[in-house]
Coordinates of C-alpha atoms and ligand atoms in Angstrom, one line a residue:
Chain X
X1 CA 2.6 -54.1 12.8
X2 CA -0.7 -55.3 14.3
X3 CA -3.2 -56.9 12.0
X4 CA -7.0 -56.8 12.6
X5 CA -8.1 -60.4 12.9
X6 CA -11.5 -59.7 11.4
X7 CA -10.5 -58.0 8.1
X8 CA -6.8 -58.9 7.8
X9 CA -6.0 -55.2 7.3
X10 CA -3.4 -53.4 9.5
X11 CA -4.7 -51.6 12.6
X12 CA -5.2 -47.9 12.1
X13 CA -6.7 -47.2 15.5
X14 CA -6.3 -49.4 18.5
X15 CA -8.1 -49.1 21.9
X16 CA -6.5 -51.1 24.7
X17 CA -8.4 -51.6 28.0
X18 CA -9.9 -48.1 27.9
X19 CA -11.9 -47.0 30.9
X20 CA -13.9 -43.8 31.2
X21 CA -16.2 -42.6 33.9
X22 CA -18.2 -39.4 34.2
X23 CA -18.6 -39.0 38.0
X24 CA -20.2 -42.2 39.1
X25 CA -21.3 -43.2 35.7
X26 CA -18.8 -45.8 34.5
X27 CA -19.2 -45.7 30.7
X28 CA -16.3 -47.5 29.1
X29 CA -15.3 -50.5 31.0
X30 CA -12.2 -52.0 29.5
X31 CA -12.8 -51.3 25.8
X32 CA -10.6 -53.2 23.3
X33 CA -11.1 -52.5 19.7
X34 CA -9.0 -52.5 16.5
X35 CA -10.1 -50.3 13.6
X36 CA -8.6 -51.6 10.4
X37 CA -7.0 -49.3 7.9
X38 CA -8.8 -48.7 4.6
X39 CA -12.0 -50.2 5.8
X40 CA -15.4 -49.2 7.1
X41 CA -15.8 -50.2 10.7
X42 CA -19.3 -50.0 12.3
X43 CA -19.9 -49.6 16.0
X44 CA -23.3 -50.7 17.1
X45 CA -24.9 -50.9 20.5
X46 CA -27.8 -49.5 22.5
X47 CA -28.3 -45.8 23.3
X48 CA -26.1 -44.7 26.1
X49 CA -23.5 -47.6 25.9
X50 CA -20.8 -45.1 25.1
X51 CA -20.5 -45.2 21.3
X52 CA -20.1 -41.5 21.0
X53 CA -17.8 -41.5 23.9
X54 CA -15.6 -44.1 22.2
X55 CA -15.4 -41.9 19.1
X56 CA -14.5 -38.8 21.0
X57 CA -11.5 -40.6 22.6
X58 CA -9.8 -41.0 19.2
X59 CA -9.5 -37.3 18.6
X60 CA -8.5 -36.6 22.1
X61 CA -11.7 -34.8 22.8
X62 CA -12.0 -37.0 25.9
X63 CA -9.1 -38.7 27.8
X64 CA -9.4 -42.2 29.2
X65 CA -9.1 -42.7 32.9
X66 CA -7.2 -45.9 32.2
X67 CA -6.0 -47.6 29.1
X68 CA -4.3 -46.6 25.9
X69 CA -5.3 -45.5 22.4
X70 CA -2.9 -45.9 19.5
X71 CA -3.1 -44.3 16.1
X72 CA -0.8 -46.5 14.0
X73 CA 2.1 -46.7 16.3
X74 CA 1.6 -43.4 18.1
X75 CA 0.2 -43.5 21.6
X76 CA -2.3 -40.7 21.7
X77 CA -2.0 -40.3 25.5
X78 CA 1.6 -39.3 25.1
X79 CA 1.1 -36.5 22.7
X80 CA 1.4 -32.8 23.7
X81 CA -1.4 -30.5 22.7
X82 CA 0.4 -29.3 19.6
X83 CA 1.1 -32.8 18.3
X84 CA -2.4 -33.8 19.1
X85 CA -3.7 -30.9 17.0
X86 CA -1.6 -32.2 14.1
X87 CA -3.1 -35.6 14.5
X88 CA -6.6 -34.1 14.5
X89 CA -5.9 -32.5 11.2
X90 CA -6.0 -36.0 9.7
X91 CA -9.6 -36.5 10.9
X92 CA -12.9 -35.6 9.5
X93 CA -15.8 -35.9 11.9
X94 CA -19.6 -35.9 11.3
X95 CA -21.1 -35.2 14.7
X96 CA -24.3 -36.8 15.9
X97 CA -26.1 -33.4 15.8
X98 CA -23.9 -32.0 13.0
X99 CA -22.4 -29.3 15.3
X100 CA -22.4 -26.7 12.6
X101 CA -21.4 -23.2 13.6
X102 CA -24.7 -21.4 13.9
X103 CA -23.2 -18.0 13.4
X104 CA -22.0 -18.9 9.9
X105 CA -23.9 -19.8 6.7
X106 CA -23.5 -23.2 5.0
X107 CA -20.7 -22.0 2.7
X108 CA -18.6 -20.6 5.6
X109 CA -19.2 -23.7 7.6
X110 CA -17.9 -26.0 4.9
X111 CA -15.0 -23.5 4.0
X112 CA -14.0 -23.2 7.6
X113 CA -11.4 -26.1 7.8
X114 CA -9.9 -24.8 4.5
X115 CA -9.6 -21.3 5.7
X116 CA -8.1 -22.4 9.0
X117 CA -5.5 -24.8 7.7
X118 CA -4.8 -24.1 4.1
X119 CA -3.8 -20.9 2.2
X120 CA -5.8 -21.4 -1.0
X121 CA -7.0 -18.5 -3.0
X122 CA -10.7 -17.6 -2.6
X123 CA -11.4 -19.0 -6.0
X124 CA -10.0 -22.4 -5.1
X125 CA -11.9 -22.4 -1.8
X126 CA -15.1 -21.5 -3.6
X127 CA -14.6 -24.3 -6.1
X128 CA -13.9 -26.9 -3.4
X129 CA -16.8 -25.9 -1.3
X130 CA -19.2 -25.9 -4.3
X131 CA -18.0 -29.3 -5.3
X132 CA -18.3 -30.7 -1.7
X133 CA -21.9 -29.3 -1.4
X134 CA -22.8 -30.7 -4.8
X135 CA -21.5 -34.1 -3.6
X136 CA -24.0 -34.1 -0.7
X137 CA -26.8 -32.6 -2.8
X138 CA -27.0 -29.2 -1.1
X139 CA -25.9 -26.8 -3.8
X140 CA -29.1 -24.8 -3.4
X141 CA -28.6 -24.1 0.3
X142 CA -25.2 -22.4 0.2
X143 CA -26.2 -19.2 1.8
X144 CA -28.6 -20.5 4.4
X145 CA -27.9 -20.5 8.1
X146 CA -27.9 -23.8 10.0
X147 CA -31.0 -22.8 11.9
X148 CA -32.8 -22.6 8.5
X149 CA -32.0 -26.2 7.6
X150 CA -33.7 -29.5 8.4
X151 CA -31.8 -32.0 10.5
X152 CA -31.0 -34.1 7.5
X153 CA -29.6 -31.1 5.6
X154 CA -27.5 -30.2 8.6
X155 CA -26.0 -33.7 8.7
X156 CA -25.1 -33.5 5.0
X157 CA -23.4 -30.1 5.5
X158 CA -21.5 -31.7 8.4
X159 CA -20.4 -34.5 6.0
X160 CA -19.3 -31.9 3.4
X161 CA -17.3 -30.1 6.1
X162 CA -15.7 -33.4 7.2
X163 CA -14.7 -34.3 3.6
X164 CA -13.4 -30.9 2.5
X165 CA -9.8 -31.5 3.4
X166 CA -9.7 -35.1 2.2
X167 CA -9.0 -36.6 5.7
X168 CA -7.3 -39.9 6.4
X169 CA -9.9 -40.9 8.9
X170 CA -13.6 -40.2 8.6
X171 CA -15.7 -40.6 11.8
X172 CA -19.5 -40.6 11.5
X173 CA -21.7 -40.4 14.5
X174 CA -25.1 -41.6 13.5
X175 CA -25.0 -40.1 10.0
X176 CA -28.5 -41.3 9.1
X177 CA -30.5 -41.0 12.3
X178 CA -33.3 -38.6 11.7
X179 CA -33.2 -38.8 7.9
X180 CA -36.1 -40.1 5.8
X181 CA -35.5 -43.6 4.3
X182 CA -34.6 -42.3 0.9
X183 CA -32.1 -39.7 2.2
X184 CA -30.7 -42.3 4.5
X185 CA -30.1 -44.7 1.7
X186 CA -28.4 -41.9 -0.2
X187 CA -26.2 -41.1 2.8
X188 CA -25.2 -44.7 3.1
X189 CA -24.4 -44.8 -0.6
X190 CA -22.4 -41.6 -0.2
X191 CA -20.4 -43.1 2.7
X192 CA -19.8 -46.3 0.8
X193 CA -18.7 -44.4 -2.3
X194 CA -16.5 -42.1 -0.4
X195 CA -14.7 -45.1 1.0
X196 CA -14.5 -46.8 -2.4
X197 CA -13.0 -43.7 -4.0
X198 CA -10.2 -43.5 -1.4
X199 CA -8.5 -46.8 -0.6
X200 CA -6.4 -45.3 2.1
X201 CA -9.4 -43.8 4.0
X202 CA -10.4 -45.4 7.3
X203 CA -14.0 -44.9 8.2
X204 CA -15.7 -45.5 11.5
X205 CA -19.4 -45.2 11.6
X206 CA -21.8 -45.4 14.5
X207 CA -25.2 -46.4 13.4
X208 CA -28.5 -47.8 14.6
X209 CA -29.5 -48.8 11.1
X210 CA -28.6 -52.5 11.1
X211 CA -29.6 -53.1 7.5
X212 CA -27.2 -50.4 6.3
X213 CA -24.5 -51.4 8.7
X214 CA -24.5 -55.0 7.4
X215 CA -24.6 -53.7 3.8
X216 CA -21.7 -51.3 3.9
X217 CA -19.4 -52.2 6.8
X218 CA -16.3 -54.4 6.5
X219 CA -16.2 -54.9 10.3
X220 CA -18.8 -54.6 13.0
X221 CA -18.2 -54.1 16.7
X222 CA -21.0 -54.6 19.1
X223 CA -20.7 -52.6 22.3
X224 CA -22.5 -53.6 25.4
X225 CA -21.9 -51.9 28.8
X226 CA -18.8 -50.1 27.6
X227 CA -17.1 -53.2 26.2
X228 CA -16.9 -54.8 22.8
X229 CA -18.7 -58.1 23.3
X230 CA -18.8 -59.3 19.7
X231 CA -16.8 -58.3 16.6
X232 CA -16.8 -59.7 13.2
X233 CA -17.7 -59.3 9.6
X234 CA -21.3 -58.4 8.7
X235 CA -21.8 -62.1 7.6
X236 CA -20.7 -63.2 11.1
X237 CA -23.4 -61.0 12.6
X238 CA -26.0 -62.0 10.0
X239 CA -25.5 -65.7 10.7
X240 CA -24.8 -65.6 14.4
X241 CA -27.2 -67.3 16.7
X242 CA -26.0 -65.5 19.8
X243 CA -29.0 -64.3 21.8
X244 CA -27.7 -60.8 22.2
X245 CA -26.9 -60.3 18.5
X246 CA -30.2 -61.9 17.4
X247 CA -32.2 -59.7 19.8
X248 CA -30.3 -56.5 18.7
X249 CA -30.6 -57.2 15.0
X250 CA -34.2 -58.0 15.3
X251 CA -35.0 -55.1 17.5
X252 CA -36.9 -57.5 19.7
X253 CA -38.2 -56.9 23.3
X254 CA -37.6 -60.6 24.2
X255 CA -34.0 -61.5 25.0
X256 CA -31.1 -60.9 27.4
X257 CA -31.3 -57.1 27.0
X258 CA -34.0 -55.3 28.9
X259 CA -35.4 -51.9 28.2
Chain H
X1 CA -4.1 -43.6 74.4
X2 CA -7.4 -42.1 73.5
X3 CA -7.8 -45.0 71.0
X4 CA -6.9 -47.7 73.5
X5 CA -9.5 -46.5 75.9
X6 CA -12.2 -47.3 73.4
X7 CA -12.1 -51.0 72.7
X8 CA -12.9 -52.1 69.2
X9 CA -15.4 -54.6 70.4
X10 CA -17.7 -52.0 71.7
X11 CA -20.8 -51.1 69.7
X12 CA -19.9 -48.6 67.1
X13 CA -19.9 -45.1 68.7
X14 CA -23.2 -43.5 68.1
X15 CA -22.9 -41.0 65.2
X16 CA -25.4 -38.3 65.9
X17 CA -27.5 -37.4 62.9
X18 CA -25.7 -34.6 61.0
X19 CA -26.7 -31.5 62.9
X20 CA -27.6 -28.3 61.4
X21 CA -24.2 -27.0 62.3
X22 CA -22.3 -29.9 60.8
X23 CA -24.3 -29.6 57.7
X24 CA -23.9 -25.9 57.3
X25 CA -20.1 -26.3 57.9
X26 CA -20.0 -29.0 55.2
X27 CA -22.0 -26.7 52.9
X28 CA -19.5 -23.8 53.5
X29 CA -16.6 -26.2 52.9
X30 CA -18.1 -27.3 49.6
X31 CA -18.7 -23.7 48.6
X32 CA -15.1 -22.7 49.4
X33 CA -13.8 -25.7 47.5
X34 CA -15.9 -25.0 44.4
X35 CA -15.0 -21.4 44.7
X36 CA -11.3 -22.3 44.7
X37 CA -11.8 -24.6 41.8
X38 CA -13.6 -21.8 39.9
X39 CA -10.7 -19.4 40.6
X40 CA -8.2 -22.0 39.4
X41 CA -10.0 -22.6 36.2
X42 CA -10.6 -18.8 35.5
X43 CA -6.9 -18.2 36.0
X44 CA -6.1 -21.2 33.8
X45 CA -8.3 -19.9 30.9
X46 CA -6.9 -16.4 31.2
X47 CA -3.3 -17.8 31.2
X48 CA -4.1 -19.8 28.1
X49 CA -5.6 -16.8 26.4
X50 CA -2.6 -14.6 27.3
X51 CA -0.1 -17.3 26.1
X52 CA -2.1 -17.3 22.9
X53 CA -1.8 -13.6 22.3
X54 CA 0.9 -13.8 19.7
X55 CA 0.2 -17.3 18.6
X56 CA -0.9 -17.5 15.0
X57 CA -3.5 -17.0 13.7
X58 CA -3.8 -13.7 15.5
X59 CA -7.5 -13.4 14.8
X60 CA -7.7 -9.7 13.9
X61 CA -11.0 -10.0 12.1
X62 CA -12.6 -12.0 14.8
X63 CA -11.3 -9.4 17.4
X64 CA -12.7 -6.5 15.3
X65 CA -16.0 -8.3 15.1
X66 CA -16.1 -8.7 18.8
X67 CA -15.1 -5.1 19.4
X68 CA -18.0 -4.1 17.2
X69 CA -20.3 -6.3 19.3
X70 CA -19.0 -5.2 22.7
X71 CA -18.4 -1.6 21.7
X72 CA -20.5 -0.2 18.9
X73 CA -23.6 -2.1 20.0
X74 CA -23.2 -0.8 23.6
X75 CA -23.2 2.8 22.4
X76 CA -26.9 3.6 22.9
X77 CA -27.1 2.3 26.4
X78 CA -23.7 4.0 27.3
X79 CA -24.8 7.3 25.9
X80 CA -28.1 7.2 27.6
X81 CA -26.8 6.2 31.0
X82 CA -23.9 8.6 31.0
X83 CA -26.0 11.6 30.1
X84 CA -28.6 10.9 32.7
X85 CA -26.0 10.0 35.4
X86 CA -24.2 13.3 34.8
X87 CA -27.5 15.1 34.9
X88 CA -28.8 13.6 38.1
X89 CA -25.5 13.8 39.9
X90 CA -25.4 17.5 39.1
X91 CA -28.9 18.0 40.3
X92 CA -28.2 16.3 43.6
X93 CA -24.8 17.9 44.3
X94 CA -26.3 21.3 43.4
X95 CA -28.9 20.9 46.2
X96 CA -26.2 20.0 48.7
X97 CA -23.7 22.6 47.7
X98 CA -26.3 25.3 47.5
X99 CA -26.8 25.0 51.3
X100 CA -23.2 26.5 51.7
X101 CA -23.5 28.7 48.7
X102 CA -20.8 26.6 47.0
X103 CA -22.7 25.9 43.8
X104 CA -19.6 26.7 41.8
X105 CA -18.0 23.5 42.9
X106 CA -20.6 21.4 41.2
X107 CA -18.8 21.0 37.9
X108 CA -15.5 19.9 39.4
X109 CA -17.1 17.5 41.8
X110 CA -19.2 15.8 39.2
X111 CA -16.2 15.7 36.9
X112 CA -14.0 13.9 39.4
X113 CA -16.7 11.5 40.5
X114 CA -17.4 10.6 36.8
X115 CA -13.8 10.0 35.7
X116 CA -12.6 8.2 38.8
X117 CA -15.6 6.1 39.8
X118 CA -18.9 6.4 38.0
X119 CA -17.5 6.2 34.5
X120 CA -15.5 3.0 34.7
X121 CA -17.8 1.3 37.2
X122 CA -21.1 1.9 35.5
X123 CA -19.6 1.2 32.1
X124 CA -18.2 -2.1 33.4
X125 CA -21.5 -3.1 34.9
X126 CA -23.4 -2.2 31.8
X127 CA -21.0 -4.0 29.5
X128 CA -21.1 -7.0 31.8
X129 CA -24.9 -7.1 31.6
X130 CA -25.2 -6.4 27.9
X131 CA -22.2 -8.0 26.2
X132 CA -20.7 -10.3 28.9
X133 CA -23.9 -12.1 29.2
X134 CA -24.3 -12.5 25.5
X135 CA -20.7 -13.8 25.2
X136 CA -21.3 -16.4 27.9
X137 CA -24.5 -17.5 26.3
X138 CA -22.9 -17.8 22.9
X139 CA -20.0 -19.8 24.0
X140 CA -22.2 -21.9 26.4
X141 CA -24.5 -22.7 23.5
X142 CA -21.5 -23.7 21.4
X143 CA -20.3 -26.0 24.2
X144 CA -23.6 -27.8 24.7
X145 CA -24.2 -28.2 21.0
X146 CA -20.7 -29.7 20.5
X147 CA -19.5 -26.8 18.4
X148 CA -16.5 -26.5 20.7
X149 CA -15.8 -30.2 20.3
X150 CA -16.1 -29.6 16.5
X151 CA -13.5 -26.9 16.7
X152 CA -11.2 -29.1 18.6
X153 CA -11.8 -32.0 16.2
X154 CA -10.9 -29.7 13.3
X155 CA -7.6 -28.9 15.1
X156 CA -8.7 -25.3 15.8
X157 CA -7.8 -24.3 19.3
X158 CA -11.0 -22.9 20.8
X159 CA -9.0 -20.7 23.2
X160 CA -7.3 -19.0 20.3
X161 CA -10.4 -18.8 18.1
X162 CA -13.1 -18.0 20.7
X163 CA -11.6 -16.9 24.0
X164 CA -8.7 -14.7 22.9
X165 CA -10.7 -12.3 20.6
X166 CA -13.3 -11.8 23.2
X167 CA -11.0 -11.0 26.0
X168 CA -8.9 -8.8 23.9
X169 CA -12.0 -7.0 22.6
X170 CA -13.3 -6.3 26.0
X171 CA -10.0 -5.1 27.3
X172 CA -9.7 -2.6 24.4
X173 CA -13.3 -1.5 24.3
X174 CA -14.3 -1.0 27.9
X175 CA -11.8 1.9 28.3
X176 CA -13.0 3.5 25.1
X177 CA -16.6 3.3 26.3
X178 CA -15.5 4.7 29.7
X179 CA -13.9 7.7 28.0
X180 CA -17.1 8.3 26.2
X181 CA -19.1 7.8 29.3
X182 CA -16.9 10.4 31.1
X183 CA -17.3 12.9 28.2
X184 CA -21.0 12.5 27.7
X185 CA -21.5 12.5 31.5
X186 CA -19.9 15.9 31.7
X187 CA -22.0 17.1 28.9
X188 CA -25.1 16.0 30.8
X189 CA -23.8 17.7 33.8
X190 CA -23.2 20.9 31.9
X191 CA -26.6 20.8 30.3
X192 CA -28.3 20.6 33.7
X193 CA -25.8 22.8 35.6
X194 CA -25.5 25.7 33.1
X195 CA -28.6 25.2 31.1
X196 CA -31.2 24.5 33.8
X197 CA -29.7 25.5 37.2
X198 CA -28.2 28.7 35.8
X199 CA -24.7 28.1 37.1
X200 CA -22.1 30.5 35.6
X201 CA -20.7 28.9 32.5
X202 CA -17.0 30.1 33.0
X203 CA -17.0 29.0 36.6
X204 CA -18.4 25.6 35.8
X205 CA -15.7 25.1 33.1
X206 CA -12.8 26.4 35.2
X207 CA -13.6 24.1 38.1
X208 CA -14.1 21.2 35.9
X209 CA -10.7 21.8 34.3
X210 CA -8.9 22.5 37.5
X211 CA -10.3 19.7 39.5
X212 CA -10.2 16.9 37.1
X213 CA -6.5 15.9 36.8
X214 CA -5.1 13.6 34.2
X215 CA -4.5 11.3 37.1
X216 CA -8.2 11.0 37.6
X217 CA -8.7 10.2 34.0
X218 CA -5.9 7.6 33.9
X219 CA -7.0 5.9 37.1
X220 CA -10.5 5.6 35.6
X221 CA -9.2 4.2 32.4
X222 CA -6.9 1.8 34.2
X223 CA -9.9 0.6 36.2
X224 CA -11.9 0.2 32.9
X225 CA -9.1 -1.9 31.5
X226 CA -9.2 -4.2 34.5
X227 CA -13.0 -4.4 34.3
X228 CA -12.7 -5.3 30.6
X229 CA -10.4 -8.1 31.5
X230 CA -12.8 -9.3 34.2
X231 CA -15.8 -9.2 31.9
X232 CA -14.2 -11.0 29.0
X233 CA -12.5 -13.7 31.1
X234 CA -15.5 -14.4 33.3
X235 CA -17.9 -14.6 30.3
X236 CA -15.6 -16.9 28.4
X237 CA -15.0 -19.1 31.4
X238 CA -18.6 -19.4 32.3
X239 CA -19.5 -20.2 28.7
X240 CA -16.6 -22.6 28.2
X241 CA -17.5 -24.8 31.2
X242 CA -21.2 -24.9 30.6
X243 CA -22.9 -28.2 31.1
X244 CA -26.5 -29.3 31.1
X245 CA -28.2 -28.1 27.9
X246 CA -30.3 -25.0 27.6
X247 CA -30.8 -24.7 31.3
X248 CA -27.0 -24.8 31.7
X249 CA -26.6 -22.0 29.2
X250 CA -29.1 -19.9 31.1
X251 CA -27.3 -20.5 34.4
X252 CA -23.9 -19.7 32.8
X253 CA -25.3 -16.5 31.5
X254 CA -26.8 -15.3 34.8
X255 CA -23.8 -16.3 36.8
X256 CA -21.4 -14.6 34.4
X257 CA -23.2 -11.3 35.0
X258 CA -23.4 -11.8 38.8
X259 CA -19.7 -12.9 39.1
X260 CA -18.3 -10.2 36.9
X261 CA -20.4 -7.4 38.5
X262 CA -19.3 -8.5 42.0
X263 CA -15.7 -8.8 40.8
X264 CA -15.9 -5.3 39.2
X265 CA -17.2 -3.7 42.4
X266 CA -14.6 -5.5 44.6
X267 CA -11.7 -4.8 42.4
X268 CA -12.8 -1.2 42.1
X269 CA -12.4 -0.8 45.8
X270 CA -8.9 -2.4 45.8
X271 CA -7.7 -0.3 42.9
X272 CA -9.1 2.9 44.6
X273 CA -7.3 1.8 47.8
X274 CA -4.0 1.1 46.1
X275 CA -3.9 4.1 43.7
X276 CA -4.1 7.4 45.7
Ligands
ATP1 N1 -19.5 -35.1 28.5 C1 -20.2 -35.9 29.3 N2 -20.4 -35.7 30.6 C2 -21.1 -36.6 31.3 N3 -21.6 -37.7 30.9 C3 -21.4 -38.0 29.6 C4 -20.7 -37.1 28.7 N4 -20.7 -37.7 27.5 C5 -21.4 -38.9 27.6 N5 -21.8 -39.1 28.9 C6 -22.6 -40.2 29.4 O1 -21.9 -41.4 28.8 C7 -22.9 -42.3 28.5 C8 -22.7 -42.8 27.0 O2 -22.9 -41.7 26.2 P1 -22.8 -41.8 24.6 O3 -23.1 -40.4 24.1 O4 -21.5 -42.3 24.3 O5 -23.9 -42.8 24.2 P2 -24.2 -43.4 22.8 O6 -23.8 -44.8 22.9 O7 -23.5 -42.6 21.8 O8 -25.8 -43.3 22.7 P3 -26.7 -42.8 21.5 O9 -26.9 -44.0 20.6 O10 -28.0 -42.4 22.2 O11 -26.0 -41.7 20.9 C9 -24.3 -41.7 28.7 O12 -24.7 -42.3 29.9 C10 -24.0 -40.3 28.9 O13 -24.9 -39.7 29.8
MG2 MG1 -24.1 -41.1 20.5

């Protein structure tokens, strides 16, 4: 078993030397990363460094040009489509722009994973959806269409949809970007509580909100140019005097990274 | 030998600036390659959808919903077009036949033309423009807003969920609409022929019945089925491989209509050629 050196927890997801290009755009350039089981791992980095691309590789939405990705001991690259689908059932994903189905109302969006994969009676489905929507504070919006929601509401519907089947892995792509400060704090709280309530859950969160990252993450990985250049506990990042880290945390224009 | 006669030490052979000819040949080559790639991916998506036909979930509800969308919602335009097509075709052939005093043949001629050619082809073109475009746009929008990624991430096969119902619905519905087109087209023809041009009613009906074989009708419906397959597959393919945001969705929509219309007209010729 491989242990994550930062948290001491066993590795749940492991990237080994992953490369990915889109045409001439070389995005991931030898990414190595261990995501520890039962913890919150935050991936930080500038826009366009490949954070979302990194996340999409775990679910097999993208395939690396080179390198391997392991889920526990399973090499994702060697799975056939059917096995890959079974693996995906263990994931819940909150997409950067929510990616709700715009032909369905909020209720149907959240119920969708249940209807697809479980054979619950409609009463059970209704109860579960109602509970999930209450958890994200959207009980009033059940019958609205995604186009009638604000960006923040859409993200919370996305979280309810991701949580509905009690996944083993929760992936959040910028869950708080575009939310007002109070909603953002509530969302961070929700992410933290969700993790606390489920010791076996493994969360990965991409965020630009450094304060929140340092507050809720167990491990932080800093991505620059498609590689993890620093990883450690939030304390490590908070105390580091590395120029890159200092500049990124401070959001400063002076430093090694140029606009 | 040719190599040896040109020593390596020489100045690099002058490479003339790409001439118009070279460039256009390169352009043609690229078109051909991308056309082949398109063809490969269309076949691939169709093969996946067919392989999924009996894979659970079967998606009956989604298929019915798409049949409603492709079929019921196309009714007004099909009814209107077929009635006027039958009418104008009757008017024109009446003028021609009247020169030989053969007006009685109008009913049969129009009937054969409608069932064999006009019914399936016009229905196919109308459905490609109305429903095919909308399907391509819907799937394209789902692609660029990551809804298809979300399906994949939720372990729902987008081919099974999105593509299969749409292709099945078009294959089932286009023949039905064609049958309707044929029927209403004949009504339009009757209305003009008997009602306005004063052709004899029994003669019109007898010719129509004698000339239009079941063969004509089946050929027309078979064409319609092929056109339905083309419309559904092309629309899903164009939508599925959309890139580049809203502009990409627009391009996918347009090109789905153009490609399926051209494919309908070309395959119409080959079917007509193969089926006597
Ligand atoms: N499907 C795709 N096709 C082509 N290029 C892509 C695709 N997905 C991502 N890219 C490119 O990969 C790079 C990294 O994108 P990614 O979305 O991972 O950035 P990010 O780190 O998540 O940025 P942000 O913080 O702005 O979300 C970008 O240059 C983007 O243009
Ligand atoms: Mg991103």
